[in-house]
Tab-separated table of C-alpha atoms (C1' of nucleotides) in Angstrom:
chain	number	residue	atom	x	y	z
A	1002	MET	CA	17.902	-56.755	6.048
A	1003	ASP	CA	16.314	-59.976	4.988
A	1004	SER	CA	16.171	-60.152	0.665
A	1005	VAL	CA	13.943	-61.759	-1.231
A	1006	TRP	CA	16.402	-64.593	-1.912
A	1007	PHE	CA	16.054	-65.793	1.545
A	1008	GLY	CA	12.073	-66.580	1.326
A	1009	LYS	CA	10.539	-69.108	-0.937
A	1010	PRO	CA	8.631	-67.529	-3.755
A	1011	ARG	CA	4.835	-68.528	-1.191
A	1012	PRO	CA	3.965	-72.055	-2.284
A	1013	SER	CA	2.113	-72.436	-5.178
A	1014	SER	CA	0.290	-76.459	-4.445
A	1015	GLY	CA	-3.191	-75.489	-6.698
A	1016	GLN	CA	-3.183	-74.448	-10.083
A	1017	PRO	CA	-1.553	-70.922	-10.637
A	1018	LEU	CA	-4.371	-69.134	-12.095
A	1019	GLY	CA	-3.438	-66.214	-14.327
A	1020	LEU	CA	-1.084	-64.768	-11.815
A	1021	SER	CA	2.393	-66.454	-10.402
A	1022	ARG	CA	5.278	-64.837	-9.619
A	1023	GLU	CA	6.849	-66.054	-12.903
A	1024	ALA	CA	4.341	-64.287	-14.880
A	1025	ILE	CA	4.654	-60.631	-12.606
A	1026	VAL	CA	8.375	-60.262	-13.904
A	1027	ARG	CA	8.392	-61.433	-16.741
A	1028	LYS	CA	5.171	-59.412	-17.924
A	1029	ALA	CA	7.428	-56.368	-15.737
A	1030	LEU	CA	10.902	-57.054	-17.863
A	1031	GLU	CA	8.661	-56.217	-21.044
A	1032	MET	CA	7.728	-52.776	-19.564
A	1033	LEU	CA	11.652	-51.983	-18.068
A	1034	ASP	CA	12.348	-53.417	-20.811
A	1035	GLU	CA	9.955	-50.808	-23.044
A	1036	HIS	CA	9.337	-48.033	-20.489
A	1037	GLY	CA	12.520	-47.356	-18.662
A	1038	LEU	CA	12.875	-47.785	-15.223
A	1039	THR	CA	11.500	-44.725	-13.115
A	1040	LYS	CA	7.830	-45.508	-15.484
A	1041	LEU	CA	6.768	-48.972	-13.760
A	1042	SER	CA	4.452	-48.778	-10.656
A	1043	MET	CA	2.605	-50.813	-9.368
A	1044	ARG	CA	-0.908	-49.915	-10.244
A	1045	LYS	CA	0.002	-49.879	-13.624
A	1046	LEU	CA	1.295	-53.096	-13.789
A	1047	ALA	CA	-0.902	-54.844	-12.450
A	1048	ALA	CA	-3.652	-53.618	-14.671
A	1049	ALA	CA	-0.899	-54.662	-17.590
A	1050	LEU	CA	-1.718	-58.567	-16.263
A	1051	GLY	CA	-5.515	-58.154	-15.670
A	1052	ALA	CA	-5.344	-57.425	-11.874
A	1053	ALA	CA	-6.086	-55.327	-9.324
A	1054	PRO	CA	-3.053	-53.678	-7.396
A	1055	MET	CA	-3.001	-55.139	-4.133
A	1056	SER	CA	-3.798	-58.777	-5.656
A	1057	LEU	CA	1.162	-58.087	-6.939
A	1058	TYR	CA	1.518	-57.913	-2.969
A	1059	TRP	CA	0.541	-62.025	-2.575
A	1060	HIS	CA	3.774	-63.340	-5.108
A	1061	VAL	CA	5.766	-60.527	-4.343
A	1062	PRO	CA	7.027	-58.272	-0.768
A	1063	THR	CA	7.362	-55.774	-2.661
A	1064	LYS	CA	8.921	-53.085	-4.947
A	1065	ASP	CA	11.727	-53.119	-4.926
A	1066	ALA	CA	11.995	-56.850	-3.881
A	1067	LEU	CA	10.157	-57.525	-7.984
A	1068	ILE	CA	13.301	-55.420	-9.339
A	1069	GLU	CA	15.624	-57.326	-7.883
A	1070	LEU	CA	14.076	-60.101	-9.340
A	1071	CYS	CA	14.202	-58.325	-12.793
A	1072	VAL	CA	17.827	-57.431	-12.184
A	1073	ASP	CA	18.409	-61.273	-11.736
A	1074	GLU	CA	16.331	-62.320	-14.307
A	1075	ILE	CA	18.372	-60.921	-16.851
A	1076	TYR	CA	21.804	-61.816	-15.943
A	1077	GLY	CA	20.061	-65.358	-16.372
A	1078	ASP	CA	20.512	-63.882	-20.152
A	1079	PHE	CA	24.321	-64.607	-19.947
A	1080	PRO	CA	25.644	-66.899	-22.947
A	1081	LEU	CA	28.645	-69.394	-21.320
A	1082	PRO	CA	31.146	-69.980	-23.060
A	1083	ALA	CA	32.141	-73.150	-24.406
A	1084	PRO	CA	33.625	-75.130	-21.319
A	1085	ASP	CA	37.213	-75.980	-22.631
A	1086	ALA	CA	37.523	-71.820	-23.982
A	1087	ASP	CA	40.826	-70.914	-23.021
A	1088	TRP	CA	40.478	-67.722	-20.497
A	1089	GLU	CA	41.744	-64.314	-23.286
A	1090	PRO	CA	39.442	-65.532	-25.810
A	1091	ALA	CA	36.638	-66.476	-22.847
A	1092	LEU	CA	36.640	-63.523	-21.058
A	1093	ARG	CA	37.168	-61.040	-24.678
A	1094	GLU	CA	33.356	-62.976	-25.154
A	1095	MET	CA	31.436	-62.851	-21.663
A	1096	MET	CA	32.773	-59.242	-21.741
A	1097	HIS	CA	31.574	-58.834	-25.000
A	1098	SER	CA	27.686	-60.580	-23.964
A	1099	LEU	CA	27.921	-58.459	-21.392
A	1100	ARG	CA	27.754	-54.605	-22.379
A	1101	HIS	CA	25.703	-55.879	-25.106
A	1102	LEU	CA	23.098	-57.345	-21.792
A	1103	ALA	CA	24.181	-53.492	-20.903
A	1104	LEU	CA	22.695	-51.782	-23.860
A	1105	LYS	CA	19.397	-53.729	-24.995
A	1106	HIS	CA	17.962	-53.097	-21.313
A	1107	PRO	CA	19.302	-50.319	-20.116
A	1108	TRP	CA	17.792	-49.909	-17.307
A	1109	TRP	CA	19.772	-52.753	-16.213
A	1110	LEU	CA	22.470	-50.807	-14.838
A	1111	ARG	CA	20.673	-48.117	-13.050
A	1112	ALA	CA	19.314	-50.729	-11.324
A	1113	ILE	CA	22.389	-51.927	-9.970
A	1114	GLY	CA	23.667	-49.068	-8.878
A	1115	GLU	CA	20.772	-48.863	-6.846
A	1116	PHE	CA	19.570	-52.602	-5.675
A	1117	THR	CA	23.029	-54.298	-5.191
A	1118	THR	CA	21.020	-57.508	-6.242
A	1119	ILE	CA	22.590	-60.712	-5.570
A	1120	GLY	CA	20.299	-63.369	-7.007
A	1121	PRO	CA	20.859	-66.700	-8.195
A	1122	LYS	CA	21.656	-66.265	-12.090
A	1123	ALA	CA	23.361	-63.274	-10.636
A	1124	VAL	CA	26.592	-65.575	-9.115
A	1125	ALA	CA	26.112	-67.900	-11.929
A	1126	MET	CA	27.406	-65.685	-13.721
A	1127	ALA	CA	29.822	-64.576	-11.941
A	1128	ASP	CA	30.984	-67.986	-10.906
A	1129	SER	CA	31.489	-68.667	-14.535
A	1130	MET	CA	33.840	-66.184	-15.169
A	1131	LEU	CA	36.767	-67.459	-12.835
A	1132	GLU	CA	36.220	-70.613	-13.683
A	1133	PRO	CA	38.583	-69.923	-16.730
A	1134	MET	CA	40.567	-68.283	-14.968
A	1135	LEU	CA	41.142	-70.637	-12.308
A	1136	ARG	CA	41.734	-73.304	-15.026
A	1137	ALA	CA	44.645	-70.677	-16.342
A	1138	GLY	CA	46.184	-71.366	-13.106
A	1139	LEU	CA	45.438	-68.329	-11.218
A	1140	THR	CA	44.578	-68.076	-6.934
A	1141	THR	CA	41.242	-67.459	-6.443
A	1142	ALA	CA	42.305	-64.772	-5.750
A	1143	ALA	CA	44.138	-63.670	-8.933
A	1144	ALA	CA	41.134	-64.875	-10.602
A	1145	ALA	CA	38.634	-63.009	-8.691
A	1146	GLN	CA	41.092	-59.302	-9.363
A	1147	SER	CA	41.029	-60.100	-12.753
A	1148	VAL	CA	37.451	-60.326	-13.325
A	1149	SER	CA	36.465	-57.861	-11.484
A	1150	THR	CA	38.868	-55.712	-13.581
A	1151	VAL	CA	36.999	-56.374	-16.476
A	1152	SER	CA	33.971	-56.141	-15.720
A	1153	SER	CA	34.420	-53.176	-14.335
A	1154	PHE	CA	36.046	-51.398	-17.168
A	1155	VAL	CA	32.719	-52.957	-19.367
A	1156	THR	CA	29.820	-51.955	-16.520
A	1157	GLY	CA	31.619	-48.386	-16.504
A	1158	TYR	CA	32.368	-48.100	-20.525
A	1159	ALA	CA	28.214	-49.417	-20.993
A	1160	LEU	CA	26.901	-46.462	-18.171
A	1161	ALA	CA	28.320	-44.144	-20.319
A	1162	GLU	CA	27.566	-46.028	-23.370
A	1163	ALA	CA	23.864	-46.005	-22.708
A	1164	ASN	CA	23.789	-42.953	-21.817
A	1165	PHE	CA	24.248	-41.054	-24.794
A	1166	THR	CA	22.424	-43.835	-26.500
A	1167	ALA	CA	19.009	-43.511	-25.450
A	1168	ARG	CA	16.471	-44.315	-27.571
A	1169	GLY	CA	12.582	-43.624	-27.648
A	1170	GLY	CA	11.420	-44.466	-24.849
A	1171	MET	CA	13.588	-43.895	-21.449
A	1172	ASP	CA	12.994	-41.282	-18.968
A	1173	SER	CA	15.609	-38.688	-20.345
A	1174	SER	CA	16.789	-37.488	-24.063
A	1175	PRO	CA	20.350	-37.216	-24.767
A	1176	PRO	CA	21.851	-33.824	-24.551
A	1177	ASP	CA	21.719	-31.709	-27.461
A	1178	LEU	CA	25.723	-31.705	-28.043
A	1179	GLY	CA	25.901	-28.567	-31.025
A	1180	LYS	CA	23.937	-26.638	-27.967
A	1181	ILE	CA	27.128	-27.901	-25.493
A	1182	ALA	CA	29.535	-26.874	-28.266
A	1183	ASP	CA	28.568	-23.873	-28.625
A	1184	LEU	CA	28.078	-22.738	-24.479
A	1185	TYR	CA	31.927	-23.822	-23.766
A	1186	ARG	CA	33.645	-23.416	-27.748
A	1187	GLU	CA	36.052	-20.815	-26.306
A	1188	LYS	CA	36.607	-21.731	-22.730
A	1189	HIS	CA	36.921	-25.151	-23.104
A	1190	PRO	CA	38.367	-25.588	-27.041
A	1191	ARG	CA	39.986	-28.298	-26.654
A	1192	TYR	CA	36.458	-30.450	-25.288
A	1193	VAL	CA	34.958	-28.753	-28.226
A	1194	GLU	CA	37.308	-30.220	-30.555
A	1195	MET	CA	36.877	-33.490	-29.232
A	1196	LEU	CA	33.056	-33.499	-29.228
A	1197	ASN	CA	33.243	-32.684	-33.258
A	1198	ASP	CA	35.630	-35.750	-34.191
A	1199	PRO	CA	33.791	-37.846	-35.728
A	1200	ALA	CA	36.548	-40.565	-34.445
A	1201	VAL	CA	36.054	-40.501	-30.882
A	1202	TRP	CA	31.446	-41.425	-31.514
A	1203	THR	CA	32.858	-44.936	-33.323
A	1204	LEU	CA	31.303	-46.104	-29.699
A	1205	GLU	CA	32.181	-50.548	-30.751
A	1206	GLY	CA	36.302	-49.043	-31.736
A	1207	GLN	CA	36.535	-47.171	-28.175
A	1208	PHE	CA	34.833	-50.214	-26.070
A	1209	GLU	CA	37.561	-52.230	-28.446
A	1210	PHE	CA	40.569	-50.484	-27.185
A	1211	GLY	CA	39.631	-50.291	-23.806
A	1212	LEU	CA	38.920	-53.759	-23.927
A	1213	ASP	CA	42.242	-54.107	-25.756
A	1214	CYS	CA	44.478	-52.554	-22.618
A	1215	VAL	CA	42.528	-53.900	-20.360
A	1216	ILE	CA	42.900	-57.583	-21.153
A	1217	ASP	CA	46.702	-56.573	-21.664
A	1218	GLY	CA	47.630	-55.566	-18.568
A	1219	ILE	CA	45.985	-58.769	-17.084
A	1220	LYS	CA	48.604	-60.811	-19.745
A	1221	ALA	CA	51.055	-59.345	-17.993
A	1222	ARG	CA	50.323	-60.357	-15.130
A	1223	VAL	CA	48.896	-63.593	-15.186
A	1224	ALA	CA	52.535	-65.631	-15.203
A	1225	ALA	CA	53.311	-63.424	-11.906
A	1226	LEU	CA	49.019	-64.454	-10.403
A	1227	ARG	CA	50.236	-68.185	-10.818
B	1223	MET	CA	14.154	-31.209	-23.930
B	1224	ASP	CA	16.047	-28.411	-22.833
B	1225	SER	CA	18.099	-28.858	-19.702
B	1226	VAL	CA	18.825	-26.748	-16.777
B	1227	TRP	CA	22.451	-25.040	-18.188
B	1228	PHE	CA	20.787	-23.341	-21.763
B	1229	GLY	CA	19.052	-21.278	-19.534
B	1230	LYS	CA	19.561	-18.208	-17.051
B	1231	PRO	CA	19.450	-18.471	-13.269
B	1232	ARG	CA	17.117	-16.090	-13.372
B	1233	PRO	CA	17.595	-12.587	-13.134
B	1234	SER	CA	18.393	-11.296	-9.636
B	1235	SER	CA	18.753	-7.577	-9.439
B	1236	GLY	CA	17.523	-7.225	-5.288
B	1237	GLN	CA	19.271	-8.792	-2.518
B	1238	PRO	CA	18.426	-12.489	-2.629
B	1239	LEU	CA	16.586	-12.751	1.015
B	1240	GLY	CA	17.049	-17.153	2.221
B	1241	LEU	CA	16.658	-18.347	-0.860
B	1242	SER	CA	18.247	-18.652	-3.724
B	1243	ARG	CA	19.666	-21.539	-6.624
B	1244	GLU	CA	23.280	-21.779	-4.997
B	1245	ALA	CA	21.472	-22.427	-1.428
B	1246	ILE	CA	19.089	-24.906	-2.391
B	1247	VAL	CA	21.444	-26.730	-3.962
B	1248	ARG	CA	23.764	-26.041	-1.382
B	1249	LYS	CA	20.998	-27.763	1.059
B	1250	ALA	CA	19.988	-30.753	-1.343
B	1251	LEU	CA	23.589	-31.426	-1.573
B	1252	GLU	CA	24.077	-32.179	1.880
B	1253	MET	CA	20.900	-34.173	2.014
B	1254	LEU	CA	21.696	-36.135	-0.539
B	1255	ASP	CA	25.085	-36.580	1.454
B	1256	GLU	CA	23.780	-37.525	4.361
B	1257	HIS	CA	20.228	-39.689	3.005
B	1258	GLY	CA	20.504	-40.931	-0.505
B	1259	LEU	CA	18.255	-39.783	-4.103
B	1260	THR	CA	16.017	-41.385	-3.405
B	1261	LYS	CA	14.877	-39.653	0.519
B	1262	LEU	CA	15.600	-36.795	-0.725
B	1263	SER	CA	12.212	-35.439	-1.827
B	1264	MET	CA	11.239	-31.360	-2.420
B	1265	ARG	CA	8.890	-31.702	0.362
B	1266	LYS	CA	12.024	-32.614	2.781
B	1267	LEU	CA	14.197	-29.997	1.130
B	1268	ALA	CA	12.066	-26.869	1.139
B	1269	ALA	CA	10.979	-27.104	4.977
B	1270	ALA	CA	14.821	-27.882	6.115
B	1271	LEU	CA	15.007	-24.612	4.396
B	1272	GLY	CA	12.421	-23.227	6.201
B	1273	ALA	CA	10.814	-22.687	3.130
B	1274	ALA	CA	7.170	-23.360	1.573
B	1275	PRO	CA	7.868	-26.320	-1.409
B	1276	MET	CA	6.756	-24.432	-4.241
B	1277	SER	CA	8.751	-21.832	-3.038
B	1278	LEU	CA	12.277	-23.384	-4.468
B	1279	TYR	CA	9.837	-23.179	-8.253
B	1280	TRP	CA	11.582	-20.005	-8.869
B	1281	HIS	CA	14.938	-20.529	-8.440
B	1282	VAL	CA	14.925	-24.882	-9.749
B	1283	PRO	CA	12.873	-25.467	-13.210
B	1284	THR	CA	11.616	-28.705	-11.881
B	1285	LYS	CA	13.556	-31.696	-9.117
B	1286	ASP	CA	15.584	-33.412	-12.075
B	1287	ALA	CA	17.512	-30.263	-12.766
B	1288	LEU	CA	17.829	-29.731	-9.279
B	1289	ILE	CA	19.478	-33.157	-8.739
B	1290	GLU	CA	21.777	-32.331	-12.714
B	1291	LEU	CA	22.422	-29.082	-10.691
B	1292	CYS	CA	24.068	-30.736	-7.341
B	1293	VAL	CA	25.967	-33.152	-10.130
B	1294	ASP	CA	28.058	-30.441	-11.800
B	1295	GLU	CA	28.681	-29.198	-8.514
B	1296	ILE	CA	30.414	-31.917	-8.106
B	1297	TYR	CA	32.559	-32.428	-10.809
B	1298	GLY	CA	33.745	-29.075	-9.322
B	1299	ASP	CA	35.852	-30.369	-6.352
B	1300	PHE	CA	37.694	-32.330	-8.781
B	1301	PRO	CA	41.036	-31.322	-7.882
B	1302	LEU	CA	43.384	-30.695	-10.814
B	1303	PRO	CA	46.702	-32.259	-11.628
B	1304	ALA	CA	49.680	-29.439	-11.949
B	1305	PRO	CA	49.319	-28.083	-15.331
B	1306	ASP	CA	53.539	-29.807	-16.101
B	1307	ALA	CA	52.873	-33.231	-14.788
B	1308	ASP	CA	53.741	-36.045	-16.854
B	1309	TRP	CA	50.552	-37.504	-18.470
B	1310	GLU	CA	50.473	-40.834	-16.496
B	1311	PRO	CA	50.847	-39.557	-12.922
B	1312	ALA	CA	48.907	-37.021	-14.082
B	1313	LEU	CA	45.691	-39.424	-15.390
B	1314	ARG	CA	47.029	-41.346	-12.034
B	1315	GLU	CA	46.389	-38.731	-9.167
B	1316	MET	CA	42.938	-38.104	-11.698
B	1317	MET	CA	41.543	-41.155	-11.525
B	1318	HIS	CA	42.212	-41.643	-7.250
B	1319	SER	CA	40.095	-38.241	-7.135
B	1320	LEU	CA	37.405	-39.710	-9.214
B	1321	ARG	CA	37.203	-43.047	-7.450
B	1322	HIS	CA	37.574	-40.035	-3.399
B	1323	LEU	CA	34.912	-38.267	-5.124
B	1324	ALA	CA	32.372	-41.014	-6.271
B	1325	LEU	CA	32.982	-43.064	-2.628
B	1326	LYS	CA	31.933	-39.660	-0.835
B	1327	HIS	CA	29.088	-38.827	-2.385
B	1328	PRO	CA	27.536	-42.325	-3.148
B	1329	TRP	CA	24.606	-40.864	-4.767
B	1330	TRP	CA	26.181	-39.197	-7.249
B	1331	LEU	CA	27.040	-41.957	-9.417
B	1332	ARG	CA	23.277	-42.876	-9.317
B	1333	ALA	CA	22.180	-39.579	-10.426
B	1334	ILE	CA	24.816	-40.089	-13.320
B	1335	GLY	CA	23.634	-43.130	-14.680
B	1336	GLU	CA	20.246	-41.668	-14.754
B	1337	PHE	CA	20.293	-38.150	-15.830
B	1338	THR	CA	22.879	-37.729	-18.036
B	1339	THR	CA	24.112	-34.696	-17.302
B	1340	ILE	CA	26.761	-32.033	-19.295
B	1341	GLY	CA	27.350	-29.155	-16.956
B	1342	PRO	CA	29.819	-26.509	-16.804
B	1343	LYS	CA	31.972	-28.310	-14.288
B	1344	ALA	CA	31.929	-31.849	-15.484
B	1345	VAL	CA	32.974	-30.225	-18.942
B	1346	ALA	CA	36.113	-28.633	-16.802
B	1347	MET	CA	36.848	-31.928	-15.281
B	1348	ALA	CA	36.699	-33.475	-18.603
B	1349	ASP	CA	38.702	-30.592	-20.164
B	1350	SER	CA	41.578	-30.968	-17.843
B	1351	MET	CA	41.771	-34.753	-18.319
B	1352	LEU	CA	41.878	-34.481	-21.785
B	1353	GLU	CA	44.914	-31.154	-21.622
B	1354	PRO	CA	48.015	-34.068	-20.129
B	1355	MET	CA	47.108	-36.335	-23.119
B	1356	LEU	CA	47.296	-34.094	-25.282
B	1357	ARG	CA	50.464	-32.467	-24.423
B	1358	ALA	CA	52.449	-35.436	-24.528
B	1359	GLY	CA	51.242	-35.712	-28.273
B	1360	LEU	CA	48.082	-37.851	-28.729
B	1361	THR	CA	45.174	-36.880	-31.334
B	1362	THR	CA	42.334	-35.820	-29.995
B	1363	ALA	CA	40.515	-39.349	-30.901
B	1364	ALA	CA	42.975	-41.069	-29.126
B	1365	ALA	CA	43.280	-38.963	-26.056
B	1366	ALA	CA	39.489	-38.941	-25.586
B	1367	GLN	CA	39.837	-43.243	-25.717
B	1368	SER	CA	43.044	-43.237	-23.041
B	1369	VAL	CA	40.706	-40.789	-20.780
B	1370	SER	CA	37.044	-42.688	-21.339
B	1371	THR	CA	38.845	-45.953	-20.699
B	1372	VAL	CA	40.352	-45.025	-17.668
B	1373	SER	CA	37.508	-43.452	-16.612
B	1374	SER	CA	35.113	-46.031	-17.236
B	1375	PHE	CA	36.957	-48.647	-15.790
B	1376	VAL	CA	36.845	-45.975	-11.832
B	1377	THR	CA	33.399	-45.756	-12.495
B	1378	GLY	CA	32.415	-48.698	-13.043
B	1379	TYR	CA	35.029	-50.336	-10.492
B	1380	ALA	CA	33.330	-47.477	-8.009
B	1381	LEU	CA	29.942	-48.456	-8.896
B	1382	ALA	CA	30.867	-51.961	-7.245
B	1383	GLU	CA	32.848	-51.132	-4.627
B	1384	ALA	CA	30.017	-48.639	-3.412
B	1385	ASN	CA	27.212	-51.708	-3.114
B	1386	PHE	CA	29.635	-53.098	-0.906
B	1387	THR	CA	30.851	-50.531	1.234
B	1388	ALA	CA	26.966	-48.954	2.296
B	1389	ARG	CA	27.197	-47.270	5.044
B	1390	GLY	CA	24.525	-45.855	7.605
B	1391	GLY	CA	21.832	-43.843	6.117
B	1392	MET	CA	22.014	-45.444	2.794
B	1393	ASP	CA	18.945	-46.457	0.299
B	1394	SER	CA	20.052	-49.711	1.177
B	1395	SER	CA	22.033	-51.942	3.480
B	1396	PRO	CA	24.501	-54.296	1.291
B	1397	PRO	CA	23.450	-58.349	1.641
B	1398	ASP	CA	24.207	-60.490	3.901
B	1399	LEU	CA	27.452	-62.302	2.689
B	1400	GLY	CA	26.903	-65.330	5.012
B	1401	LYS	CA	23.810	-65.968	4.010
B	1402	ILE	CA	24.844	-65.441	0.407
B	1403	ALA	CA	27.736	-68.072	0.915
B	1404	ASP	CA	25.423	-70.777	3.119
B	1405	LEU	CA	22.814	-70.947	0.139
B	1406	TYR	CA	25.527	-71.425	-2.707
B	1407	ARG	CA	28.477	-73.297	-1.320
B	1408	GLU	CA	27.191	-76.074	-2.922
B	1409	LYS	CA	26.433	-75.355	-6.071
B	1410	HIS	CA	28.764	-72.450	-6.965
B	1411	PRO	CA	31.828	-73.582	-4.360
B	1412	ARG	CA	33.860	-71.884	-7.046
B	1413	TYR	CA	32.188	-68.588	-6.194
B	1414	VAL	CA	32.147	-68.945	-2.749
B	1415	GLU	CA	35.684	-69.323	-1.985
B	1416	MET	CA	36.180	-66.320	-3.423
B	1417	LEU	CA	33.988	-64.562	-1.390
B	1418	ASN	CA	36.027	-66.449	1.541
B	1419	ASP	CA	39.032	-64.609	0.850
B	1420	PRO	CA	40.235	-62.121	2.374
B	1421	ALA	CA	42.690	-60.698	-0.393
B	1422	VAL	CA	39.516	-60.742	-2.488
B	1423	TRP	CA	38.337	-57.716	0.139
B	1424	THR	CA	41.574	-55.883	0.588
B	1425	LEU	CA	39.637	-53.303	-2.391
B	1426	GLU	CA	42.217	-50.423	-2.522
B	1427	GLY	CA	44.001	-53.488	-4.058
B	1428	GLN	CA	41.970	-54.526	-5.999
B	1429	PHE	CA	41.299	-51.095	-7.611
B	1430	GLU	CA	45.390	-50.317	-7.512
B	1431	PHE	CA	45.607	-53.618	-9.772
B	1432	GLY	CA	42.575	-52.329	-12.632
B	1433	LEU	CA	44.207	-49.400	-12.414
B	1434	ASP	CA	47.616	-51.149	-13.676
B	1435	CYS	CA	46.419	-52.052	-16.436
B	1436	VAL	CA	44.797	-50.191	-17.718
B	1437	ILE	CA	47.354	-47.302	-18.100
B	1438	ASP	CA	49.395	-50.435	-19.242
B	1439	GLY	CA	47.807	-50.946	-21.869
B	1440	ILE	CA	47.326	-47.487	-23.050
B	1441	LYS	CA	51.334	-46.310	-22.303
B	1442	ALA	CA	51.888	-49.221	-24.530
B	1443	ARG	CA	49.581	-47.496	-27.216
B	1444	VAL	CA	50.611	-44.175	-26.948
B	1445	ALA	CA	53.708	-44.335	-29.068
B	1446	ALA	CA	51.519	-45.525	-31.895
B	1447	LEU	CA	48.515	-42.922	-31.233
B	1448	ARG	CA	50.733	-39.460	-31.407
C	1403	DA	C1'	-20.320	-79.303	7.085
C	1404	DA	C1'	-17.209	-77.723	9.375
C	1405	DG	C1'	-12.210	-76.228	8.704
C	1406	DT	C1'	-8.192	-74.804	6.347
C	1407	DT	C1'	-5.027	-72.101	2.827
C	1408	DC	C1'	-4.746	-69.840	-0.990
C	1409	DC	C1'	-5.499	-66.323	-3.092
C	1410	DT	C1'	-7.543	-61.566	-4.795
C	1411	DC	C1'	-9.224	-57.264	-4.416
C	1412	DG	C1'	-10.938	-53.227	-2.202
C	1413	DT	C1'	-10.009	-48.812	1.088
C	1414	DA	C1'	-7.792	-45.304	2.918
C	1415	DC	C1'	-3.104	-43.653	4.220
C	1416	DA	C1'	0.937	-40.846	3.754
C	1417	DC	C1'	3.469	-39.291	0.351
C	1418	DC	C1'	5.217	-37.393	-3.916
C	1419	DG	C1'	6.231	-33.259	-7.850
C	1420	DT	C1'	3.743	-29.618	-9.660
C	1421	DA	C1'	0.364	-26.745	-12.605
C	1422	DA	C1'	-2.136	-22.465	-11.720
C	1423	DG	C1'	-2.575	-18.187	-9.080
C	1424	DG	C1'	-2.909	-15.376	-5.160
C	1425	DG	C1'	-0.610	-11.401	-3.190
C	1426	DG	C1'	3.223	-9.212	-0.712
C	1427	DT	C1'	7.082	-5.954	-1.446
C	1428	DA	C1'	10.498	-3.089	-4.190
C	1429	DG	C1'	11.670	0.176	-6.741
C	1430	DG	C1'	10.855	3.674	-10.309
C	1431	DA	C1'	7.949	6.292	-13.454
C	1432	DA	C1'	4.323	9.249	-13.570
D	966	DT	C1'	1.823	11.377	-4.239
D	967	DT	C1'	0.179	7.143	-6.977
D	968	DC	C1'	0.382	3.569	-10.178
D	969	DC	C1'	2.814	0.292	-12.652
D	970	DT	C1'	6.123	-3.915	-13.062
D	971	DA	C1'	9.376	-7.149	-11.674
D	972	DC	C1'	10.432	-9.827	-8.698
D	973	DC	C1'	9.870	-13.482	-4.518
D	974	DC	C1'	7.820	-16.504	-1.392
D	975	DC	C1'	3.202	-19.247	-0.390
D	976	DT	C1'	-1.793	-21.858	-1.057
D	977	DT	C1'	-4.758	-24.498	-2.682
D	978	DA	C1'	-4.758	-28.688	-5.920
D	979	DC	C1'	-4.485	-32.445	-8.692
D	980	DG	C1'	-3.545	-36.984	-10.149
D	981	DG	C1'	0.345	-39.789	-9.395
D	982	DT	C1'	2.634	-43.322	-6.316
D	983	DG	C1'	4.115	-47.642	-2.663
D	984	DT	C1'	1.566	-50.142	0.223
D	985	DA	C1'	-1.060	-52.236	4.727
D	986	DC	C1'	-4.964	-53.934	6.873
D	987	DG	C1'	-8.327	-56.788	6.366
D	988	DA	C1'	-12.719	-58.627	4.019
D	989	DG	C1'	-14.107	-62.169	0.975
D	990	DG	C1'	-14.125	-66.617	-2.037
D	991	DA	C1'	-12.214	-70.834	-3.926
D	992	DA	C1'	-10.885	-75.314	-3.418
D	993	DC	C1'	-9.258	-79.292	-0.913
D	994	DT	C1'	-9.215	-81.871	3.173
D	995	DT	C1'	-11.220	-83.702	7.138
DNA sequence: AAGTTCCTCGTACACCGTAAGGGGTAGGAA
DNA sequence: TTCCTACCCCTTACGGTGTACGAGGAACTT
């Protein structure tokens, strides 16, 4: 099945009046950030743009394709590390950026899970993650393995984190932890004790701990992987 | 907002004829495994059960609630480690189980990302993950931190893995890597070289590598966390 | 003036989740 | 026997969704 990336963005010789692929994506991003993935509809998007629903379909083949474009646009916000940075601080910095991106756009990770997007900006990001590792002397496979490992942790963590940080406007509210604790107090006391431990909810610190673990493990292997 | 878990499953004094919450969840799981999350509709589910669409709503308050029940059911398939196992092999084994669960039910991770479910079987799984760590002498917070770190990696990895392993019947097909390589060959040669490296596609080995990294990092900290 | 290309829109179709309420059936009470 | 109540299933209907199809109009070329 062909993806959006293989088709041209439709030639537009005359000056675009009001509607354009870029304008549609921009407004869609705005609405996604504000209301979440499930609340976005082509009709509402068109209304927000002052156009008829079917007008969008000239610029974008389908709703799923539009969301793929939006997902890739987010990859574009990814800040690049300094071109001469050592691999470890570069990797750390990129992973912090990745987490912040995911937390800033809660719909993003969910969309990634559903649409398997590999757009130009996603490729650029992956490429720039590879770069410091290769420069440190790793083989292609080893660099890929390292990057895949850390970014798996980060996306997994951000996914869990986003579930407990759902703010206003999202699709679902976070579960009521007090009720859950009451429900399971006698059957799973260990679990309830964990829920009530304030240290568990220092999400920033938890992330740092996990990131340290993963990077330590990679560091220990970098020598062998060269 | 109340969740399914806080309401009773509707008292059923007489013998249930045909329809029941259990039967509905069972059939829904079957259809989810076969056709994926987006293809499941209450109407089709009812038809598969030989019932009218609205009949389901006696047993289940809403479609989202039904999916939460399905998600929790999957947690129930999680195999428990031996009750006297050391923390490291126990953790390893559980993470392998978690990955296999995620790959066997591709809709599952996507649903977790969308619904923030904490049902009884999810709690039981979390509890049994905590157990070996606590037995090893970790504090509650340290055990939670460790488990959260590894399972974040595993879910993140499984999410990415599932995107490249989409088999028949899923919502979207995997992207055509050959075309992608052609598109980006001159702009991102490093990335394309990675795509063409067969070692990158030994997903089992990549998973093992990542898991080793994370567990090593935790192991190095276990002493300090006691 | 005629044709061509680009863009916008109106209409329509097949789906979706589910609110509201109508019946039927079974068991217990009168 | 008759009535009441609880439980379960269904019909109808409403307001949404993505998008196929094709009718236009506007601008530019010839």
